[in-house]
mmCIF file of C-alpha atoms in Angstrom:
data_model
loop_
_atom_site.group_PDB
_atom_site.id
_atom_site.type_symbol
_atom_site.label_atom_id
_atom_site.label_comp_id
_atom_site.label_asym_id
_atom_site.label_seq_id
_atom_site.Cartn_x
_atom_site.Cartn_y
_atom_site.Cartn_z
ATOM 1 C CA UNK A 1 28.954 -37.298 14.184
ATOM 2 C CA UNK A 2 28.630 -38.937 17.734
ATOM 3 C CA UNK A 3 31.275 -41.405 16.571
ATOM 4 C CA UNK A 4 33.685 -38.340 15.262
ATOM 5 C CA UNK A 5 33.114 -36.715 18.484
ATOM 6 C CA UNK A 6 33.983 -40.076 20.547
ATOM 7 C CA UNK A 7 37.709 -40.749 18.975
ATOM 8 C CA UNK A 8 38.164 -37.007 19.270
ATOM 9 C CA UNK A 9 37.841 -37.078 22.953
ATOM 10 C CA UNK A 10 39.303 -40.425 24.032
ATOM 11 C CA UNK A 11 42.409 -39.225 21.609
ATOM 12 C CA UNK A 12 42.776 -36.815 24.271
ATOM 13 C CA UNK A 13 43.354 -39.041 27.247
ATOM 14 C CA UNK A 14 46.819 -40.268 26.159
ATOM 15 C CA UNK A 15 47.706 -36.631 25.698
ATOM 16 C CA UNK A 16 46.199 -35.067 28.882
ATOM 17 C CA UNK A 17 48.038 -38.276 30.686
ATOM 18 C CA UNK A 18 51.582 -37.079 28.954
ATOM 19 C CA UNK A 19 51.257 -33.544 30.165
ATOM 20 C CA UNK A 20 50.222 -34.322 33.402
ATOM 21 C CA UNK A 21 53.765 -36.371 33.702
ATOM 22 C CA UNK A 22 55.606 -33.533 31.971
ATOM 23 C CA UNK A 23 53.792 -30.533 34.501
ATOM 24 C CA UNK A 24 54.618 -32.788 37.317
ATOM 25 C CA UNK A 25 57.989 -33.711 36.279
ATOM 26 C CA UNK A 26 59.796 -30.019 35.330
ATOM 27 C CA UNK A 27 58.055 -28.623 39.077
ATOM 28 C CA UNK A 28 59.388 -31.137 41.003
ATOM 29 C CA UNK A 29 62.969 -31.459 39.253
ATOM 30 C CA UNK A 30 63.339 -27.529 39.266
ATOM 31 C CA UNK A 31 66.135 -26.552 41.883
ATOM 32 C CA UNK A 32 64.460 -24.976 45.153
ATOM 33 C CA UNK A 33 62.479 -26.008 48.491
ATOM 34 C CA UNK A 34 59.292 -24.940 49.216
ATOM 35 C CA UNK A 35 59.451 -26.013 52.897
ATOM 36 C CA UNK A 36 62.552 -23.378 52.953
ATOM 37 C CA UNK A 37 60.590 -20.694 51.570
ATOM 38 C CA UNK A 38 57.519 -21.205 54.039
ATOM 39 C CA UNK A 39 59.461 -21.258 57.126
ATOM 40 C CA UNK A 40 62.264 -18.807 56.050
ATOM 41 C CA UNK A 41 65.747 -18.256 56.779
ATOM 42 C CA UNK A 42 66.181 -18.862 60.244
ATOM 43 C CA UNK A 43 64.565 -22.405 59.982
ATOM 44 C CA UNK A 44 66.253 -25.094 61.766
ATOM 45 C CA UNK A 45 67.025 -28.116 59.272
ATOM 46 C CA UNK A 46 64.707 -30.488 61.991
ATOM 47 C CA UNK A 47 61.526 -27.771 61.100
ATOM 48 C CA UNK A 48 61.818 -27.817 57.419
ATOM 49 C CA UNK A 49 62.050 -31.467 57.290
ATOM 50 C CA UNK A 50 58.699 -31.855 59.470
ATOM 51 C CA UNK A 51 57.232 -29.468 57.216
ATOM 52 C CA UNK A 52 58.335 -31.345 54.041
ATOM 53 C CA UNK A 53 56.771 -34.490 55.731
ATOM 54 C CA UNK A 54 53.640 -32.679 56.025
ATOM 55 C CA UNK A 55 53.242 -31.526 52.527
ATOM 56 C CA UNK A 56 54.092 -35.232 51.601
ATOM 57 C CA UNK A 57 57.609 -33.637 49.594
ATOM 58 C CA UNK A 58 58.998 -36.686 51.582
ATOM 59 C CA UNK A 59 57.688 -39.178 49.548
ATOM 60 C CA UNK A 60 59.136 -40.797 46.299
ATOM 61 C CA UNK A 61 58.206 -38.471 43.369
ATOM 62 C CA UNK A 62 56.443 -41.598 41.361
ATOM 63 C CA UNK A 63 54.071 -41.968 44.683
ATOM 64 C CA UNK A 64 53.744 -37.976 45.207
ATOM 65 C CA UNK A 65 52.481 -37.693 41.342
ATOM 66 C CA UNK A 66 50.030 -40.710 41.848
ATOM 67 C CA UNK A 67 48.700 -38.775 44.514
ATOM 68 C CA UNK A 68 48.538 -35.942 42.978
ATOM 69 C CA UNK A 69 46.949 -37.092 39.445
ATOM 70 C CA UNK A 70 44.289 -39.288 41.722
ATOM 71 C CA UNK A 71 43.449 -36.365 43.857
ATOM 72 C CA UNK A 72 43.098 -34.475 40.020
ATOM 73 C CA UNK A 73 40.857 -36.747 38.791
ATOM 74 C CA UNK A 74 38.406 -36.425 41.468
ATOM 75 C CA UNK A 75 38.767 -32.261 40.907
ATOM 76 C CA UNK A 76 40.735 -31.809 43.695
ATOM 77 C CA UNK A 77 44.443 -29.914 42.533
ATOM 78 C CA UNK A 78 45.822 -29.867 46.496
ATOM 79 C CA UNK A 79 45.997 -26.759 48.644
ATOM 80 C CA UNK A 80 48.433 -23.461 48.476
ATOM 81 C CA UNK A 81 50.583 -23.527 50.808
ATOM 82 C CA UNK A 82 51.068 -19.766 50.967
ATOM 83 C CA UNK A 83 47.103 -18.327 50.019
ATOM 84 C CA UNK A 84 46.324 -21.342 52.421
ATOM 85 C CA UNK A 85 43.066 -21.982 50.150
ATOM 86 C CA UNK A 86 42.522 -25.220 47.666
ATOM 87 C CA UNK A 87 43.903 -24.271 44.149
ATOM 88 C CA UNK A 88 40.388 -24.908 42.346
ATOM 89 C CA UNK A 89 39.519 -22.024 44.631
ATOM 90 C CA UNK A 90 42.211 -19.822 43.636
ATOM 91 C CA UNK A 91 41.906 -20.445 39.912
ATOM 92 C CA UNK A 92 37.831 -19.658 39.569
ATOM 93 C CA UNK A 93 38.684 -16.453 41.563
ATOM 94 C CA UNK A 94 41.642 -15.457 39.667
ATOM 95 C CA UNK A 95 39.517 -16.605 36.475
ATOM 96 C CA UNK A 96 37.166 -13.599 35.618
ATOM 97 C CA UNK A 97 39.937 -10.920 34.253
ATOM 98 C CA UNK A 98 41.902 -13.533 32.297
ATOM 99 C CA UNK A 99 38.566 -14.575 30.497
ATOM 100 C CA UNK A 100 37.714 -11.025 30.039
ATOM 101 C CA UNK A 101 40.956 -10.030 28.266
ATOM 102 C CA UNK A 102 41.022 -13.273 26.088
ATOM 103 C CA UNK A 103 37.601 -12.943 24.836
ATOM 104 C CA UNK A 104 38.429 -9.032 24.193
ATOM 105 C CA UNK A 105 41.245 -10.009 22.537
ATOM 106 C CA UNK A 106 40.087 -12.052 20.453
ATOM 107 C CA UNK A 107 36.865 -10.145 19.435
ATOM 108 C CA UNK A 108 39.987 -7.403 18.560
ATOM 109 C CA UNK A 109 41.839 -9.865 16.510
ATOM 110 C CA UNK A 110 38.739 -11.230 14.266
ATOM 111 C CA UNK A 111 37.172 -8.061 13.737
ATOM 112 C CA UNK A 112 40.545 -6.624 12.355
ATOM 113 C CA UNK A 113 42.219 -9.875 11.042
ATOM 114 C CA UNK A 114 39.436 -11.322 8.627
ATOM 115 C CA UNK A 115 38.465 -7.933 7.038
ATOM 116 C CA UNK A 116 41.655 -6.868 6.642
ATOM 117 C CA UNK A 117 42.989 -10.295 5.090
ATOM 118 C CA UNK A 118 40.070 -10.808 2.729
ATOM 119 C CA UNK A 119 40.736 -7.213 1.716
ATOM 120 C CA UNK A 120 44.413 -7.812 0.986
ATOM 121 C CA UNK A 121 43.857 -11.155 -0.942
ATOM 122 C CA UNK A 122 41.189 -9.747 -3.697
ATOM 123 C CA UNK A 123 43.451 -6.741 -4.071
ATOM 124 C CA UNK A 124 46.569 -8.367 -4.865
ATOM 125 C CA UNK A 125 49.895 -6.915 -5.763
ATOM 126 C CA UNK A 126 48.092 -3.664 -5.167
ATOM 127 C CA UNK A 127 49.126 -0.734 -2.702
ATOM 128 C CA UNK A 128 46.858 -2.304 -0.385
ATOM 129 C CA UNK A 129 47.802 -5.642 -0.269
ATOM 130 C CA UNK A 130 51.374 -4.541 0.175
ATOM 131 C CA UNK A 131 50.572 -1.835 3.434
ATOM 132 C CA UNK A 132 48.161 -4.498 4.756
ATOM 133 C CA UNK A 133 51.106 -6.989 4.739
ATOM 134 C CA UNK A 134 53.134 -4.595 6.307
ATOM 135 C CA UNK A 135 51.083 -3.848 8.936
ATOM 136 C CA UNK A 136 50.699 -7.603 9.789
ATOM 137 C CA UNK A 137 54.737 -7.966 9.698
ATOM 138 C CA UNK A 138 55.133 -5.465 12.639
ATOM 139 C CA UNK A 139 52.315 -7.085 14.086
ATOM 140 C CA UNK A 140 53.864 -10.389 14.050
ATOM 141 C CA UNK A 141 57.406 -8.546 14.824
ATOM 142 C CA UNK A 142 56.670 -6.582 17.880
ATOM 143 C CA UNK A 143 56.437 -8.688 21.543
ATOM 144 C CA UNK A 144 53.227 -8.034 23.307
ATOM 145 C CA UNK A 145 54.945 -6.849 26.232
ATOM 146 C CA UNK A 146 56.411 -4.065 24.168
ATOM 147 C CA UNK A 147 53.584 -3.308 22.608
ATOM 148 C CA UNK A 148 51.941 -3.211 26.039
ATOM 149 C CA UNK A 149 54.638 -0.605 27.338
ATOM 150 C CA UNK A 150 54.541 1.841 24.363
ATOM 151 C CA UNK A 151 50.854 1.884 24.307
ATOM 152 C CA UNK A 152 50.494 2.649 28.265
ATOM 153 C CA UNK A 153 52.990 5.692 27.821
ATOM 154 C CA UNK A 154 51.361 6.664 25.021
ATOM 155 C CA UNK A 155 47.577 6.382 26.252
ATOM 156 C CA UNK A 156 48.198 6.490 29.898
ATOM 157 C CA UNK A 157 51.388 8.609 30.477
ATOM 158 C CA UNK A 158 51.385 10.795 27.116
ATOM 159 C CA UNK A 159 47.502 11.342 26.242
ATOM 160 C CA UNK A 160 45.928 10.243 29.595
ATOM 161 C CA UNK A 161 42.496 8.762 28.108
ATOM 162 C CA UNK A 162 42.648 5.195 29.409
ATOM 163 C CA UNK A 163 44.154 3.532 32.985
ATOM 164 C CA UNK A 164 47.617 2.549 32.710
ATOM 165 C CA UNK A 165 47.512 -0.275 34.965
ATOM 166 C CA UNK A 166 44.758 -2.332 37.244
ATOM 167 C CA UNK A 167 41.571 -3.928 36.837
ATOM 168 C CA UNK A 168 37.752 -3.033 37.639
ATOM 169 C CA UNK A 169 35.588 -5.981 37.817
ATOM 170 C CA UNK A 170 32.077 -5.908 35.425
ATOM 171 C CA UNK A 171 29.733 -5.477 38.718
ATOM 172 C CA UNK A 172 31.455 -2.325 39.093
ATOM 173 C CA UNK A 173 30.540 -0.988 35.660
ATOM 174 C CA UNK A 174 30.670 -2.597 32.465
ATOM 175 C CA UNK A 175 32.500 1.070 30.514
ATOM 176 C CA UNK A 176 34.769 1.209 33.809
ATOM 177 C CA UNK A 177 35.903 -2.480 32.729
ATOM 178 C CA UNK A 178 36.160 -2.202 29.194
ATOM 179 C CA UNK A 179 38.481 1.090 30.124
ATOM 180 C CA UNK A 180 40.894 -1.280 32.262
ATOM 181 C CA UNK A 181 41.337 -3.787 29.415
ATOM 182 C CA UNK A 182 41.683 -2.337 26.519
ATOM 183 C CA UNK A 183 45.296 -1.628 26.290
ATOM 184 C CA UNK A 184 46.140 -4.932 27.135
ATOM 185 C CA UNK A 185 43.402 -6.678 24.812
ATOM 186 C CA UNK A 186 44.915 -4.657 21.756
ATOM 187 C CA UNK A 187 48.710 -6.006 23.219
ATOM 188 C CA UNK A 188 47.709 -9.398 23.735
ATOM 189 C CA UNK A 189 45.391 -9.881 20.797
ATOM 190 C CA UNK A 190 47.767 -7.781 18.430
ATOM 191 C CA UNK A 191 50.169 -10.441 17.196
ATOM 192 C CA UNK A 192 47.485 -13.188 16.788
ATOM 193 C CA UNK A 193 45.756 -10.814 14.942
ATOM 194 C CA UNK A 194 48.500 -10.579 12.161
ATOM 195 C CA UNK A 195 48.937 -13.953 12.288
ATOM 196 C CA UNK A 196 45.208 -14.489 11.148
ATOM 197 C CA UNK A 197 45.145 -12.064 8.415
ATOM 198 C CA UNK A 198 48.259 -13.358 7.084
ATOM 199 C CA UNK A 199 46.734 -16.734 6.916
ATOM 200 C CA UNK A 200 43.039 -15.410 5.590
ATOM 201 C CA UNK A 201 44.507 -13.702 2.621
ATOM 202 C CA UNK A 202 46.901 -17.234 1.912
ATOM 203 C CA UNK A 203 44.352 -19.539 1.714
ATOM 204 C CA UNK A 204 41.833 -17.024 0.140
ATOM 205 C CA UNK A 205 44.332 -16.805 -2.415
ATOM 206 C CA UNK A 206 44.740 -20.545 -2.723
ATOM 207 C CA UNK A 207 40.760 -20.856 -3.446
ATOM 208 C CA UNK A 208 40.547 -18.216 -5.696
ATOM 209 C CA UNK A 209 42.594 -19.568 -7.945
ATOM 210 C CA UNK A 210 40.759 -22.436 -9.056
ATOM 211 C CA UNK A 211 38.850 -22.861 -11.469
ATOM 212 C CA UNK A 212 35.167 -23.144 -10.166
ATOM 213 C CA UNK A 213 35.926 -19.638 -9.120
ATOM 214 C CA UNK A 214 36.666 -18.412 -12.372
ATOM 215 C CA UNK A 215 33.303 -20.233 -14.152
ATOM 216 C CA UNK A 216 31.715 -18.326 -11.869
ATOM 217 C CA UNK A 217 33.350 -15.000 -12.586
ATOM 218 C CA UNK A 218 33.127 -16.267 -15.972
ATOM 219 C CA UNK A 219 29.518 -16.327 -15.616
ATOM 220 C CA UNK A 220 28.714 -12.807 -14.156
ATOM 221 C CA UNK A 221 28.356 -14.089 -10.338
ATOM 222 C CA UNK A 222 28.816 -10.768 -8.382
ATOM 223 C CA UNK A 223 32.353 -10.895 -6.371
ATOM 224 C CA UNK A 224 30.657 -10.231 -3.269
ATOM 225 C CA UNK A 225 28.950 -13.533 -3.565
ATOM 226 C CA UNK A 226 32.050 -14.871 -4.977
ATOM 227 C CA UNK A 227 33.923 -13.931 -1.608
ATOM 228 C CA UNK A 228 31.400 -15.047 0.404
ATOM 229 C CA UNK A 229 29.361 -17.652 -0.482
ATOM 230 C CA UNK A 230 32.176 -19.513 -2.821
ATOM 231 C CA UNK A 231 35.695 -18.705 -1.676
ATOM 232 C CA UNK A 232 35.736 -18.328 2.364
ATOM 233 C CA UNK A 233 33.625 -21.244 2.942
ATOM 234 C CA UNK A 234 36.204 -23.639 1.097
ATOM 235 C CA UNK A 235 39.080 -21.248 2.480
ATOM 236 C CA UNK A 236 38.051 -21.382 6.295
ATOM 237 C CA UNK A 237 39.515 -24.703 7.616
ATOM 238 C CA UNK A 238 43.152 -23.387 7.863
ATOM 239 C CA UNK A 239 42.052 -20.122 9.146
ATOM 240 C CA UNK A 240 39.443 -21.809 11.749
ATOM 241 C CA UNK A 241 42.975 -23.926 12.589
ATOM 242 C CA UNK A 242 44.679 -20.777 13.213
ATOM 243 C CA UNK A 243 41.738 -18.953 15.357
ATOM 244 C CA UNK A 244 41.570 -22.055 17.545
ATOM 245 C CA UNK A 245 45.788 -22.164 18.313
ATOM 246 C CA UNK A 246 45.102 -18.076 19.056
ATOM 247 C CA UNK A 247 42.021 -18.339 21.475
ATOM 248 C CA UNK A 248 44.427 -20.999 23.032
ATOM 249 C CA UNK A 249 47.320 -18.922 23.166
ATOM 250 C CA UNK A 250 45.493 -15.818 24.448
ATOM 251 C CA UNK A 251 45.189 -18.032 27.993
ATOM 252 C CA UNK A 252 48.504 -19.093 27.928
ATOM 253 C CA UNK A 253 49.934 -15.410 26.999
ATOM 254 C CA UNK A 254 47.567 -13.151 29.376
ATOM 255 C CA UNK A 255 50.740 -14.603 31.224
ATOM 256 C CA UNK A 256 52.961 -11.798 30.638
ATOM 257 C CA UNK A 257 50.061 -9.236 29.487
ATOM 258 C CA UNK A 258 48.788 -9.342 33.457
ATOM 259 C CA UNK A 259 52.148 -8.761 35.024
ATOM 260 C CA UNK A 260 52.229 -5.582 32.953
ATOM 261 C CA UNK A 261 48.956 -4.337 33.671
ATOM 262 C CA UNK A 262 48.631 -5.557 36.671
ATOM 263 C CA UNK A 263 45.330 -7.512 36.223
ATOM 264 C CA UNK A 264 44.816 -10.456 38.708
ATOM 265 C CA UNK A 265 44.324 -12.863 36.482
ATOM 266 C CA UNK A 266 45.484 -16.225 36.139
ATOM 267 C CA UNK A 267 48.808 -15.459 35.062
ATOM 268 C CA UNK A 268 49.681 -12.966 38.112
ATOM 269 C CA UNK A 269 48.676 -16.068 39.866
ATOM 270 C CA UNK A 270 51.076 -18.411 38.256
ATOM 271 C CA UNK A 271 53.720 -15.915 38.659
ATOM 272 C CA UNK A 272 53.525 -15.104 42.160
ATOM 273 C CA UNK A 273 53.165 -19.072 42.611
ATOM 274 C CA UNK A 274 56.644 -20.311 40.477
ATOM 275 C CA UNK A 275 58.306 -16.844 43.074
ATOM 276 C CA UNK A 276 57.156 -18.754 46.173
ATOM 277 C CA UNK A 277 57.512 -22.405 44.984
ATOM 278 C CA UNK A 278 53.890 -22.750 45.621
ATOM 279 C CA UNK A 279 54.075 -26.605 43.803
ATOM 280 C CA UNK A 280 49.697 -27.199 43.937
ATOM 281 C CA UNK A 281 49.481 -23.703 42.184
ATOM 282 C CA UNK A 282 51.717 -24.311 39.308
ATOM 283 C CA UNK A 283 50.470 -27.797 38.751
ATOM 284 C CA UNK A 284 47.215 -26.829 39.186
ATOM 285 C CA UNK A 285 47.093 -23.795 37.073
ATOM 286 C CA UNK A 286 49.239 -25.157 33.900
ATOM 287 C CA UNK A 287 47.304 -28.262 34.051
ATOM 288 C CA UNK A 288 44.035 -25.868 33.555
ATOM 289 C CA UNK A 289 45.461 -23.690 31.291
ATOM 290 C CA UNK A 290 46.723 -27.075 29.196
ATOM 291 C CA UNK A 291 42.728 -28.693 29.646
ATOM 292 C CA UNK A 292 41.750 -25.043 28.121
ATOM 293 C CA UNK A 293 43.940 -25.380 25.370
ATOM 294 C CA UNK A 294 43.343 -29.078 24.331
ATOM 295 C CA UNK A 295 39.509 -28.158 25.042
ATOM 296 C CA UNK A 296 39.269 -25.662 21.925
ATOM 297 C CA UNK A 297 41.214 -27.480 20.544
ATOM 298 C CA UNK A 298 38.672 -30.647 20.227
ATOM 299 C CA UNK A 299 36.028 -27.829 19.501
ATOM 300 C CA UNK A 300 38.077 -27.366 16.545
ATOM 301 C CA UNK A 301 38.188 -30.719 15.178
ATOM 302 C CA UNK A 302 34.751 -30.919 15.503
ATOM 303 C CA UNK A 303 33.887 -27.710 13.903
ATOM 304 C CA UNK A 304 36.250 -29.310 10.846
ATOM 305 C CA UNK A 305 33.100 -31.917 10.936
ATOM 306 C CA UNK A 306 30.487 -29.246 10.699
ATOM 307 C CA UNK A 307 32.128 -26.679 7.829
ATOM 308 C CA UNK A 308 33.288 -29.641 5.687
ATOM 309 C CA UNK A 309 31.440 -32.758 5.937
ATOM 310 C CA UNK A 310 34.733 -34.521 3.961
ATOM 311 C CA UNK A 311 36.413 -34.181 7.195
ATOM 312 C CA UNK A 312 33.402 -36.181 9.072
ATOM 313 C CA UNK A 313 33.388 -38.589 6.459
ATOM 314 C CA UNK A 314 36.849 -39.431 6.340
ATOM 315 C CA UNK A 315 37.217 -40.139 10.082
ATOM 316 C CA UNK A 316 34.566 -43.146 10.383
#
């Protein structure tokens, strides 16, 4: 297992060392001047060049990203040049309300997706399977941002029982913010949660067809322990494949989700950042959010080791 768990992680390091390049690259090529937007329009050309000096924007781009990635290394991501604070800084204060809405999202999408999906795939062909496929399809059809707009006028604006906008921290109450994120949990966390069910009943389906499963129907075994002891087990690698990409993509997609609501989160932050050019906040933040996603990712892999030891086996 320690083996399996090596490779995983030093297959990471040529792919962490890509990204970095890629991050690095698309800021720095994108048209716009960050000295510019500091200083502001009346800026003489002898002022924004001094300034570019002093953020090093001066320098070759191959000897600005070696900086930058060596600086990176030793957890230092630079300084904003508008919040005037390092980035770490900004990120692990901007952290708290993206977490919070990811892990509510996701708690959302399992306790609806799995159900719902196991439900579907031992009912088959039925009325049930059919509305719960449905369902799923609009869920997969509608953009969280829309979702996110018709659900704040019609729980904010329409029925008035939950905020349409902001953020309370936990210290202030733990109801107060569970109120606040709600709506945009159930935005965020709706689409993923399709997506799961869709791919719970599939492979449930796959498994039940074979023919261990029906010796033991054959032989009287109760479905319940049929579902659950037989069938989701062997059934659970694609789905575990699918929960991982979604608790990765609930980072990435609070994106949008926090401009809406208004939640300072990590993806107002990026936002406000690619407005003002801020370069150490974009690189900074995508190259977390990309660590985050790469990071459940390996926790992934390794969780293939634990639910199917073939996996393990096959890697030494």
């Amino acid at each position: 297992m320690k083996m399996y768990f090596l490779k995983r992680l030093l297959s990471l390091i040529p792919v962490l060392f890509i990204v970095s390049i890629v991050i690095f690259m698309i800021i720095h090529l994108t048209p716009g001047d960050p000295a510019s937007l500091v200083l502001g329009e009346e800026a003489t050309e002898e002022q924004i060049q001094a300034l570019r000096a002093n953020m090093g924007l001066d320098l070759p781009i191959v000897t600005q990203y070696f900086h930058w990635i060596g600086n990176a290394l030793q957890g230092d991501l630079g300084t904003s040049y508008f919040m005037r604070q390092p980035v770490t800084e900004a990120i692990v204060s901007h952290l708290a309300p993206t977490i919070s809405v990811a892990i509510i999202a996701g708690t959302i999408s399992l306790l609806i997706s799995i159900p719902i999906g196991i439900l579907a795939a031992t009912r088959r062909g039925t009325n049930t399977d059919r509305t719960v496929m449905g369902i799923s399809l609009i869920g997969m059809s509608v953009p969280s941002f829309l979702l996110g707009l018709f659900l704040i006028l019609l729980f904010g604006v329409k029925l008035r029982w939950l905020p349409v906008a902001g953020y309370q921290p936990i210290t202030d109450g733990f109801l107060g913010h569970i109120k606040y994120l709600i709506l945009p949990s159930i935005a965020l966390g709706s689409m993923h949660a399709a997506l799961i069910a869709r791919m719970t009943r599939s492979s449930l389906l796959e498994v039940l067809n074979m023919n261990y499963i029906k010796t033991a129907r054959s032989k009287g075994v109760h479905e319940y322990l049929i579902i659950t002891r037989h069938t989701l087990r062997n059934a659970f690698l694609p789905i575990l494949t699918v929960i991982g990409q979604t608790f990765g993509s609930l980072i990435a997609g609070a994106v949008v989700t926090e401009t809406i609501f208004n939640i300072p989160g990590i993806g107002q932050l990026i936002i406000n950042s690619v407005e003002r050019r801020d370069y150490a906040v974009i690189q900074g933040v995508v190259l977390f959010v990309t660590c985050t996603y790469v990071l459940i990712n390996l926790i992934v892999d390794l969780l293939y080791g634990v639910i199917d030891p073939r996996v393990r086996l096959n890697k030494k």
